[in-house]
mmCIF file of N, CA and C in Angstrom:
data_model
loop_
_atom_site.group_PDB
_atom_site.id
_atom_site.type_symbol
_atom_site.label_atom_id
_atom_site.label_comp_id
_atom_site.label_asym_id
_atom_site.label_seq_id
_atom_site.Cartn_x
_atom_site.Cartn_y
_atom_site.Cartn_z
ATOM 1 N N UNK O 1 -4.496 -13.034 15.125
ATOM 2 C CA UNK O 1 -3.663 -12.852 13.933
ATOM 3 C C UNK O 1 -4.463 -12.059 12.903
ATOM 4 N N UNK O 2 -4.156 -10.910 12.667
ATOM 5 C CA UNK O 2 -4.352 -10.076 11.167
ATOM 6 C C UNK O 2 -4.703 -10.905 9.800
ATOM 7 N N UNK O 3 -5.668 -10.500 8.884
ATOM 8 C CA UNK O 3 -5.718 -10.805 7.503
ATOM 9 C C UNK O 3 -4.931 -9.886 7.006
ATOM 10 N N UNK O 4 -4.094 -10.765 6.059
ATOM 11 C CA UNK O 4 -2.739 -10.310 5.208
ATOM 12 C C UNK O 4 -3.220 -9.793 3.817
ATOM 13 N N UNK O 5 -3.289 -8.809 2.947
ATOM 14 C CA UNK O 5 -3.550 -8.032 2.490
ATOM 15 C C UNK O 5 -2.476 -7.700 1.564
ATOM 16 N N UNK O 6 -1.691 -7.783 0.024
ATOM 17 C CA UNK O 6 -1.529 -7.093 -0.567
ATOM 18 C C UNK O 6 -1.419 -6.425 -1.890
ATOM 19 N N UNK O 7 -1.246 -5.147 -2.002
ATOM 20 C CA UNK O 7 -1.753 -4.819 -3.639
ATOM 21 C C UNK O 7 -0.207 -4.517 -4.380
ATOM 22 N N UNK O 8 -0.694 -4.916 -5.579
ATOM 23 C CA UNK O 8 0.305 -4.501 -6.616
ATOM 24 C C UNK O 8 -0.095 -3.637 -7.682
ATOM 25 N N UNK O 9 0.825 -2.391 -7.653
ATOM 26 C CA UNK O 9 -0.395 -1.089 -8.209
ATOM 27 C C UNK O 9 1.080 -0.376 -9.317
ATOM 28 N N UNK O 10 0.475 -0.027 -9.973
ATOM 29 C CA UNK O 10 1.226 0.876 -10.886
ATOM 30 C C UNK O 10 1.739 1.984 -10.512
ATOM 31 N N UNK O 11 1.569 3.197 -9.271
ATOM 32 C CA UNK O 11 1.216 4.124 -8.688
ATOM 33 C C UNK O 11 1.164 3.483 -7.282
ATOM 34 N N UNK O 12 2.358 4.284 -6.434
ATOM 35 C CA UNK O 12 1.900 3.786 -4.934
ATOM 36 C C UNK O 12 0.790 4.449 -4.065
ATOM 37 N N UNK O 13 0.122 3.496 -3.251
ATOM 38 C CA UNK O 13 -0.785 3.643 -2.639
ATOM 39 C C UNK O 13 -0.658 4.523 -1.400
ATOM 40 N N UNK O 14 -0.858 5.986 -1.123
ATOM 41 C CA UNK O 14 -0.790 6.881 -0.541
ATOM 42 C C UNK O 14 -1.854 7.286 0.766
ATOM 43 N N UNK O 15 -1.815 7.842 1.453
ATOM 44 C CA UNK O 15 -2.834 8.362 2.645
ATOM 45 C C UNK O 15 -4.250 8.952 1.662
ATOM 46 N N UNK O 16 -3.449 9.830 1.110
ATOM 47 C CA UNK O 16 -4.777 10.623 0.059
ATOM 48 C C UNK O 16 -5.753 9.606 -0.723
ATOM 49 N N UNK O 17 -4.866 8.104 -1.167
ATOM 50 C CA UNK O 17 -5.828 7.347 -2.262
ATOM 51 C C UNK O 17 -6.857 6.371 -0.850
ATOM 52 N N UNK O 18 -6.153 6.641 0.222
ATOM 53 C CA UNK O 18 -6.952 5.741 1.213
ATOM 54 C C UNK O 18 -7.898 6.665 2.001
ATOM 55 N N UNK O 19 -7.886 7.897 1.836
ATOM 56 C CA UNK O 19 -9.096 8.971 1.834
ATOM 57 C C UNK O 19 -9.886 8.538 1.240
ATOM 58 N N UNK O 20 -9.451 8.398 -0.300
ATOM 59 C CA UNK O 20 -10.295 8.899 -1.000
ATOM 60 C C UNK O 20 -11.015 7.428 -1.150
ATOM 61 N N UNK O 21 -10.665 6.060 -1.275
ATOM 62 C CA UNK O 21 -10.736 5.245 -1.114
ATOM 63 C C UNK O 21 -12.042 5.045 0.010
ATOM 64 N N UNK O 22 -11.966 5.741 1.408
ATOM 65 C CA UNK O 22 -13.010 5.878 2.445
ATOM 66 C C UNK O 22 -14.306 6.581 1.669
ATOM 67 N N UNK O 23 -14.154 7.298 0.411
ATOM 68 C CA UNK O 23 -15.336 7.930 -0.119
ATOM 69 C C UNK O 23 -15.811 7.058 -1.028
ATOM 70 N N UNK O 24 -15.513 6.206 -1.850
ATOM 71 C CA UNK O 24 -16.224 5.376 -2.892
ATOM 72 C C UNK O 24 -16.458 4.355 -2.160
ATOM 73 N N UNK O 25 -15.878 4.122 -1.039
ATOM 74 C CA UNK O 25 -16.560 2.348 -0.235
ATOM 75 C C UNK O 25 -17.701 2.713 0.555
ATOM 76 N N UNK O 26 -17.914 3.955 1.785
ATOM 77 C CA UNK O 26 -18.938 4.204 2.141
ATOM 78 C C UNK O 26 -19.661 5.104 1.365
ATOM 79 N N UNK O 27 -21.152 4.829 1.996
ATOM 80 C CA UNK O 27 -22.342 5.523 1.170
ATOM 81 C C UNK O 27 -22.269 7.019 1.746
ATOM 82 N N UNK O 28 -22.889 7.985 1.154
ATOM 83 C CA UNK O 28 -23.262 9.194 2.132
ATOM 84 C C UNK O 28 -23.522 9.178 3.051
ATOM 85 N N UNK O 29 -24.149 8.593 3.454
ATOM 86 C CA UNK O 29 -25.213 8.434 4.764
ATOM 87 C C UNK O 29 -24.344 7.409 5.753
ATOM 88 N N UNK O 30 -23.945 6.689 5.446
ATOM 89 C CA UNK O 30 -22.658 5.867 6.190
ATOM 90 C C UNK O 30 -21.553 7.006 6.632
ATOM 91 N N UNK O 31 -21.083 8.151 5.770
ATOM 92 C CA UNK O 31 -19.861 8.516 5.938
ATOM 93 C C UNK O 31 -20.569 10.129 7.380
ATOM 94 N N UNK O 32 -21.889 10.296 6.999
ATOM 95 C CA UNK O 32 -22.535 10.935 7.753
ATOM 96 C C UNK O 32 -22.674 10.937 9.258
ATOM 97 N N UNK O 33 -22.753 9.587 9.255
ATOM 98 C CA UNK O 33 -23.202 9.019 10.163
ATOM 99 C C UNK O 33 -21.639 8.447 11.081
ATOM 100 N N UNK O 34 -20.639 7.947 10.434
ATOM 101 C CA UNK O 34 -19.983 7.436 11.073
ATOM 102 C C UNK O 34 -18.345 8.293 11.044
ATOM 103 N N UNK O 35 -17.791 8.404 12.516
ATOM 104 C CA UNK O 35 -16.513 9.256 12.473
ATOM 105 C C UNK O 35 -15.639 8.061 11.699
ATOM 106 N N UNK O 36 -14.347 8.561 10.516
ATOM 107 C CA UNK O 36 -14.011 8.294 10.175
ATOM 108 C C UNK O 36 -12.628 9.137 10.171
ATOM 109 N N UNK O 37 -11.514 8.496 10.001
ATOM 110 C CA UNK O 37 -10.156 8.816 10.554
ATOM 111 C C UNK O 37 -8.915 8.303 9.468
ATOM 112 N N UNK O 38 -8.107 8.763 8.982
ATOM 113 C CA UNK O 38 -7.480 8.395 7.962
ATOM 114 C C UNK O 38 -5.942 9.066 8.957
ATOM 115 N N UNK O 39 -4.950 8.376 9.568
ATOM 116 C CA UNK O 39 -4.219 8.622 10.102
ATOM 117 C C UNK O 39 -2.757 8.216 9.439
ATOM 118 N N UNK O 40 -1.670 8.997 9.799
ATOM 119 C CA UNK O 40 -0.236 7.942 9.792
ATOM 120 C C UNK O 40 0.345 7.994 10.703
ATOM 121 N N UNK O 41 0.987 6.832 10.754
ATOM 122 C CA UNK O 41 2.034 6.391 11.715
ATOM 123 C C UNK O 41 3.226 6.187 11.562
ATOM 124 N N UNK O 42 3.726 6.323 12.438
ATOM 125 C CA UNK O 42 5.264 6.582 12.473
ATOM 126 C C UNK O 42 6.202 6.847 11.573
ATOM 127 N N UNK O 43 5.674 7.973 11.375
ATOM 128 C CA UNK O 43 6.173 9.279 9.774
ATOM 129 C C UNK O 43 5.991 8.728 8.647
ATOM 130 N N UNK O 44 4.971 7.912 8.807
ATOM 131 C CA UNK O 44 4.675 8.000 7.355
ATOM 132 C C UNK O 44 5.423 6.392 7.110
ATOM 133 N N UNK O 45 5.703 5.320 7.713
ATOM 134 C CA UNK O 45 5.640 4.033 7.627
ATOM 135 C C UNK O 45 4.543 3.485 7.671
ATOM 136 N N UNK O 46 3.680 3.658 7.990
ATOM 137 C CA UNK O 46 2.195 3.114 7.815
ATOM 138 C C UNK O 46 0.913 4.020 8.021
ATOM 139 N N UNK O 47 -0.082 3.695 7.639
ATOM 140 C CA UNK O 47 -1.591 4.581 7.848
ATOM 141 C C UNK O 47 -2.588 3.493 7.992
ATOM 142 N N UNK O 48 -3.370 4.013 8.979
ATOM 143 C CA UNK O 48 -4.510 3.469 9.294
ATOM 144 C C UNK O 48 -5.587 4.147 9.552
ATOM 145 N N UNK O 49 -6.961 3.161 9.035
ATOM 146 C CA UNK O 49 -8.301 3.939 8.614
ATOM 147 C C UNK O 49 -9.192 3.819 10.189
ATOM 148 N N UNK O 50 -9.147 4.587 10.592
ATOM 149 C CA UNK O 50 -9.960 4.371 11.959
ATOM 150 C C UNK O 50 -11.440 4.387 11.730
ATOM 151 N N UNK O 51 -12.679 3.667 12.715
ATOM 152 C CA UNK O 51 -13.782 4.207 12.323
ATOM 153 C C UNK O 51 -14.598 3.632 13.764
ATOM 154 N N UNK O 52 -15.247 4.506 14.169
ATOM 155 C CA UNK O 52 -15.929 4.270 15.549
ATOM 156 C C UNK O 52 -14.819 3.482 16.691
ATOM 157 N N UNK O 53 -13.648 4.286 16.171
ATOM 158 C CA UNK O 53 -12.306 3.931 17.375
ATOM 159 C C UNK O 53 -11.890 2.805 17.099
ATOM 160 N N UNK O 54 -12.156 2.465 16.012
ATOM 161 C CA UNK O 54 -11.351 1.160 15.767
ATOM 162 C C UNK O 54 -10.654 0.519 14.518
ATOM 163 N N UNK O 55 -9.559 0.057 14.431
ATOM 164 C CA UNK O 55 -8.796 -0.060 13.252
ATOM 165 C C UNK O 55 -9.605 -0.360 12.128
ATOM 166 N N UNK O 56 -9.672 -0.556 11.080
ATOM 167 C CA UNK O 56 -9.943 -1.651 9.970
ATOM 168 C C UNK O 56 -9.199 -1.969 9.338
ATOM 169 N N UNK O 57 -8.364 -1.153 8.897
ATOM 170 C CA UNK O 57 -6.913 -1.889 7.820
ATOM 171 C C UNK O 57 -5.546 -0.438 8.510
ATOM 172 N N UNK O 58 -4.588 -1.145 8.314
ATOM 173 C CA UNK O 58 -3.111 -0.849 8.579
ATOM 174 C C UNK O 58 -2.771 -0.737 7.466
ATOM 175 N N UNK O 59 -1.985 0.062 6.508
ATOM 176 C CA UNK O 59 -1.794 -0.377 5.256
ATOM 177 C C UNK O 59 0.121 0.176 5.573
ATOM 178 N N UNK O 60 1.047 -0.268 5.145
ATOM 179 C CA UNK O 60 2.122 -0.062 5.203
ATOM 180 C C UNK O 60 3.248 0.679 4.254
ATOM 181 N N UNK O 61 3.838 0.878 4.282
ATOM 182 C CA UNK O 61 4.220 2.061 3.435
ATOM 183 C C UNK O 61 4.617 1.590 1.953
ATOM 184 N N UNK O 62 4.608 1.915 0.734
ATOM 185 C CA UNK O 62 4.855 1.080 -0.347
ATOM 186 C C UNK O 62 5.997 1.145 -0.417
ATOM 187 N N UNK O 63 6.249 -0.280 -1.438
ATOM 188 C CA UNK O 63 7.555 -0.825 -1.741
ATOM 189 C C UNK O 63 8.053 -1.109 -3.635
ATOM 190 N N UNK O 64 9.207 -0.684 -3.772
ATOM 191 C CA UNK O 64 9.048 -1.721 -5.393
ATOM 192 C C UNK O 64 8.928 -3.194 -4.930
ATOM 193 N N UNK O 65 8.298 -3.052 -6.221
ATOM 194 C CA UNK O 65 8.282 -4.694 -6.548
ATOM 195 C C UNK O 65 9.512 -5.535 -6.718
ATOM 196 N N UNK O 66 9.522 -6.469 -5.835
ATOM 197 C CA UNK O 66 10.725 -6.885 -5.813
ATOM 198 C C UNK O 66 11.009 -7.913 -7.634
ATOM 199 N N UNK O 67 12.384 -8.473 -7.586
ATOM 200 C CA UNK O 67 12.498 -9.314 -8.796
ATOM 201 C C UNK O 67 11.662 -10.855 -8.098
ATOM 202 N N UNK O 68 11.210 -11.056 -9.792
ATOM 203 C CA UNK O 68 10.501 -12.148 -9.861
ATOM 204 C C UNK O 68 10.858 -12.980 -8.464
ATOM 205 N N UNK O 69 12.124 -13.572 -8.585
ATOM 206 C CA UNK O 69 12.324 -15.157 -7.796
ATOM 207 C C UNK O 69 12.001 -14.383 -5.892
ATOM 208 N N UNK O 70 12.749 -13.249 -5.784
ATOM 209 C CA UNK O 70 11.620 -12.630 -4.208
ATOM 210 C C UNK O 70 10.533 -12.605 -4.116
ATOM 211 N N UNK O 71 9.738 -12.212 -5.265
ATOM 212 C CA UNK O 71 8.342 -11.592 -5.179
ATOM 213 C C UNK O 71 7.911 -13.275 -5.383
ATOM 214 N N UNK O 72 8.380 -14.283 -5.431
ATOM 215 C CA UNK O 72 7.584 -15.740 -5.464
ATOM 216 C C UNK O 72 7.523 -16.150 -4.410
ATOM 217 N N UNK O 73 9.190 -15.923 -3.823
ATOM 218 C CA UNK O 73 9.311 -16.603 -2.259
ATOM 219 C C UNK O 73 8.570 -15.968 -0.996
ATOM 220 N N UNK O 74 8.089 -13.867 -1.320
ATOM 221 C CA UNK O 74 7.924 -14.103 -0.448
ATOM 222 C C UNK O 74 6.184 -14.156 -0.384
ATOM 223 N N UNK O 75 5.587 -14.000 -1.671
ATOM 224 C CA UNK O 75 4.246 -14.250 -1.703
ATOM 225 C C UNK O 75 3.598 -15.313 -2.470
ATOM 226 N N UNK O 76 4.557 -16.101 -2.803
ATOM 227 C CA UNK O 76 4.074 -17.102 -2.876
ATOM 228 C C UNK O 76 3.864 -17.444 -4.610
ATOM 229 N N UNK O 77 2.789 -17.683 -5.048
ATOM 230 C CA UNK O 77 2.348 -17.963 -6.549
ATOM 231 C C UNK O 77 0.556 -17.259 -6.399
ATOM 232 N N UNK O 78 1.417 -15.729 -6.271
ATOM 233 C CA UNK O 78 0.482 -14.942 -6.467
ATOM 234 C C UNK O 78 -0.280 -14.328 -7.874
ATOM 235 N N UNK O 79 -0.947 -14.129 -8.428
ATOM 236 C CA UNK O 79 -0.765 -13.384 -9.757
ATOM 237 C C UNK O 79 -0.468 -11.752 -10.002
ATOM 238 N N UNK O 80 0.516 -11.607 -10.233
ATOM 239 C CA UNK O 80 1.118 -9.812 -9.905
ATOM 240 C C UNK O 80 1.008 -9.454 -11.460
ATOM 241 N N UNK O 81 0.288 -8.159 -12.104
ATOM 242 C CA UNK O 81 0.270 -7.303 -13.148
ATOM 243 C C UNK O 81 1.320 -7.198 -13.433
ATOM 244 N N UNK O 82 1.556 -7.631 -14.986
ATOM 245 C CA UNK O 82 2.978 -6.896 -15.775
ATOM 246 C C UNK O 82 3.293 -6.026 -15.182
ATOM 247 N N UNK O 83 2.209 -4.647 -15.590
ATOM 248 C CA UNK O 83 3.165 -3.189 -15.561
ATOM 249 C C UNK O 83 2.997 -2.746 -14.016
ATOM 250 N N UNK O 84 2.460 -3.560 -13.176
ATOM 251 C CA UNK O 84 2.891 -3.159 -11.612
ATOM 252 C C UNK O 84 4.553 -3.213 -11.443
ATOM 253 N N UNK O 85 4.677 -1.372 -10.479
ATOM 254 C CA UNK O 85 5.874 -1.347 -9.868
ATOM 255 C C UNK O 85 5.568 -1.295 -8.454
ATOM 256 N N UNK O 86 4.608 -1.221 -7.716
ATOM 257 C CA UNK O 86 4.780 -0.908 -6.362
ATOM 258 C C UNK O 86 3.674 -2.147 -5.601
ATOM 259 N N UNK O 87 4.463 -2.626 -4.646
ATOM 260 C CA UNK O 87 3.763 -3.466 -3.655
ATOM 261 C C UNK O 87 3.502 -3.120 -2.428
ATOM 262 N N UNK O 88 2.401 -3.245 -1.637
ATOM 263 C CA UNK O 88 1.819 -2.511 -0.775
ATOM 264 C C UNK O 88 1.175 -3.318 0.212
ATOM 265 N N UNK O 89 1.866 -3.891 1.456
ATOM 266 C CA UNK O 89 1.182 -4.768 2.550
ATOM 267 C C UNK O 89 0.076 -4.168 3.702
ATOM 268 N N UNK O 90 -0.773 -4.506 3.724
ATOM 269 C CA UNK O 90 -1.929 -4.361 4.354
ATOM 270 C C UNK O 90 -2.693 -5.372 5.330
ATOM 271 N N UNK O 91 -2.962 -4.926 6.672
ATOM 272 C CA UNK O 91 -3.211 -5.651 7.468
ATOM 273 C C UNK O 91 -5.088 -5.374 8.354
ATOM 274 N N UNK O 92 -6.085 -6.419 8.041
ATOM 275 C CA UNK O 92 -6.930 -5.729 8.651
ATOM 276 C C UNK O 92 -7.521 -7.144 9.646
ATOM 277 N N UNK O 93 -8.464 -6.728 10.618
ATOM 278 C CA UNK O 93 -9.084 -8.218 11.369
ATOM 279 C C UNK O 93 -9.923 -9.048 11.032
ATOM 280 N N UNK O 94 -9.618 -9.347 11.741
ATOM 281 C CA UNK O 94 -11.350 -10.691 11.279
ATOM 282 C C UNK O 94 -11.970 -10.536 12.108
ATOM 283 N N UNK O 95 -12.071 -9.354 12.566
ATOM 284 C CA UNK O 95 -13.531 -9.078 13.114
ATOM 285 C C UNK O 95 -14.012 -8.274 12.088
ATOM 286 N N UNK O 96 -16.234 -7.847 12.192
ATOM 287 C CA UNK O 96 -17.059 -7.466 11.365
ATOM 288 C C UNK O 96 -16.239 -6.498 10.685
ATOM 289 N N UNK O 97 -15.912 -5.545 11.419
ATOM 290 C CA UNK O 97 -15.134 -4.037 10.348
ATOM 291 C C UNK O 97 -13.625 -4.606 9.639
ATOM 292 N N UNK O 98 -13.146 -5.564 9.718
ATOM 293 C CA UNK O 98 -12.053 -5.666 8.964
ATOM 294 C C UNK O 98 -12.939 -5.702 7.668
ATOM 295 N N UNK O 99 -14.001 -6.275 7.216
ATOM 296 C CA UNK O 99 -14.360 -6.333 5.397
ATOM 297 C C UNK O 99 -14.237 -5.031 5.061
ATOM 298 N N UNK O 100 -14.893 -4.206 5.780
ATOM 299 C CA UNK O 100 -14.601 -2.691 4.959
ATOM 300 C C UNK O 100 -13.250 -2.038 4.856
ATOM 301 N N UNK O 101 -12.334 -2.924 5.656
ATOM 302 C CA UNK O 101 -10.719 -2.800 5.639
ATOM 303 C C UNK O 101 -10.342 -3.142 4.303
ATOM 304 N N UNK O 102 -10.933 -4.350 4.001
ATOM 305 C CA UNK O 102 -10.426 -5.300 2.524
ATOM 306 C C UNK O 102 -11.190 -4.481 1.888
ATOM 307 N N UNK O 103 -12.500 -3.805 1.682
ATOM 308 C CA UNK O 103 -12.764 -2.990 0.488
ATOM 309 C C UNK O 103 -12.462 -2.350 0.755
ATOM 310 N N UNK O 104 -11.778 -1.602 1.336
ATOM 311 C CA UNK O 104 -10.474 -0.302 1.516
ATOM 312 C C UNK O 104 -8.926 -0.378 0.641
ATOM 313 N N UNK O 105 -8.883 -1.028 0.788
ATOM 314 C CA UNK O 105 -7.388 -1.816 0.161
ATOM 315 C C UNK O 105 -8.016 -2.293 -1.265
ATOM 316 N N UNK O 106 -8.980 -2.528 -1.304
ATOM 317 C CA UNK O 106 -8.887 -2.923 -3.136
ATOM 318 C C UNK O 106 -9.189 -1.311 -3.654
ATOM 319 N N UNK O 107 -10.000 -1.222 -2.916
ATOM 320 C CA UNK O 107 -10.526 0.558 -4.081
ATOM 321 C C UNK O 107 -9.626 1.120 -4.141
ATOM 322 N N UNK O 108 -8.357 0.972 -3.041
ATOM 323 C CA UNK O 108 -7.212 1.654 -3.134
ATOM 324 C C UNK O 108 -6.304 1.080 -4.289
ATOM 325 N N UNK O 109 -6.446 0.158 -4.066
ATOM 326 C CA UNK O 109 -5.396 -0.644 -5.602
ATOM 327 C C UNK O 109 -5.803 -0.423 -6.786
ATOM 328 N N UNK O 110 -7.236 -0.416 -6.602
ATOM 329 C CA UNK O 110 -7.831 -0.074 -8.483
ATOM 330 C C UNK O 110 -7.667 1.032 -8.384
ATOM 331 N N UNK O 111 -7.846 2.055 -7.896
ATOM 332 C CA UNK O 111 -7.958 3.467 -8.119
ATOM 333 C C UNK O 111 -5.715 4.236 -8.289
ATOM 334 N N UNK O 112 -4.920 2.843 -8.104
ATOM 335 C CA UNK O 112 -3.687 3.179 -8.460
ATOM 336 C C UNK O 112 -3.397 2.338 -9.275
ATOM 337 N N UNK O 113 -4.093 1.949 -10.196
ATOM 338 C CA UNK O 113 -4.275 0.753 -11.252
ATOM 339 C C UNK O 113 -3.322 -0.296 -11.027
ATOM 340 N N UNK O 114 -4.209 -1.363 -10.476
ATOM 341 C CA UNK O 114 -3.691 -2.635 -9.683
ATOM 342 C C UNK O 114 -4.718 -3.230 -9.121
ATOM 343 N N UNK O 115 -4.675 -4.151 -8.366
ATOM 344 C CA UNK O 115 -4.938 -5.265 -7.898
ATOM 345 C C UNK O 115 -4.632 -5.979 -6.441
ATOM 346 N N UNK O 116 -5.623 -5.859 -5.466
ATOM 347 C CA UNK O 116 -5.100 -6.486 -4.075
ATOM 348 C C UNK O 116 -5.370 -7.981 -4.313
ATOM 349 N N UNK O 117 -4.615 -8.361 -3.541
ATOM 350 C CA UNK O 117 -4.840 -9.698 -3.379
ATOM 351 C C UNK O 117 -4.686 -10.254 -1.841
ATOM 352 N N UNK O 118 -5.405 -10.911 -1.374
ATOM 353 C CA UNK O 118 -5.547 -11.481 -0.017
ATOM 354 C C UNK O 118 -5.055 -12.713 0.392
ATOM 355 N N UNK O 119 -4.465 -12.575 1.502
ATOM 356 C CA UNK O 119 -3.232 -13.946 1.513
ATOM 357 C C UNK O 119 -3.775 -14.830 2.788
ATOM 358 N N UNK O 120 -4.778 -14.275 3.356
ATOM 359 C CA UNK O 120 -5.617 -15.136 4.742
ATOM 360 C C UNK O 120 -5.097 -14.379 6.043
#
């Protein structure tokens, strides 16, 4: 089973912010060193960050934010930003490379001013 993953961002979270996202989480010498892959899938319903052939995060295509009483039921008693409009589900493993999945998905949320949050 996947770690559940998602951000609530002011600005939806795009292929380009999960590029760019791959540049502020690895170091130089990390990004040197290791093939790295920023793909989408199935036109653009989801993207995933590949790295030494293997997933780390799935991130899914963004969504509005639903109204309050949805956005409770279906995440629960999360804490979601006032001025967030876009919600953004993200899926990475629990194996070693999923963490750089989850710091993939937050740099991506701050850098679209927001906030991931991790659901297990």
């Amino acid at each position: 089973m996947p770690r559940s993953s998602v951000a609530f961002t002011r600005e939806p979270i795009g292929i380009e912010t999960l590029a760019q996202a791959v540049s502020r989480v690895l170091t130089p010498e990390e990004l040197a060193a290791t093939p790295v892959e920023v793909r989408p899938l199935d036109d653009g319903a989801a993207a995933q960050v590949v790295m030494l052939d293997r997933v780390v995060v799935t991130v899914l295509r963004p969504r509005l934010v639903p109204a309050p009483a949805e956005l409770t039921r279906v995440y629960g008693a999360v804490e979601v930003p006032s001025d967030a409009r876009w919600t953004t589900d993200a899926l990475t493993t629990w194996e070693p490379e999923g963490v750089i999945g989850v710091r993939l998905i937050e740099a991506a949320a701050v850098a679209c001013g927001g906030t991931a949050v991790h659901l297990g």
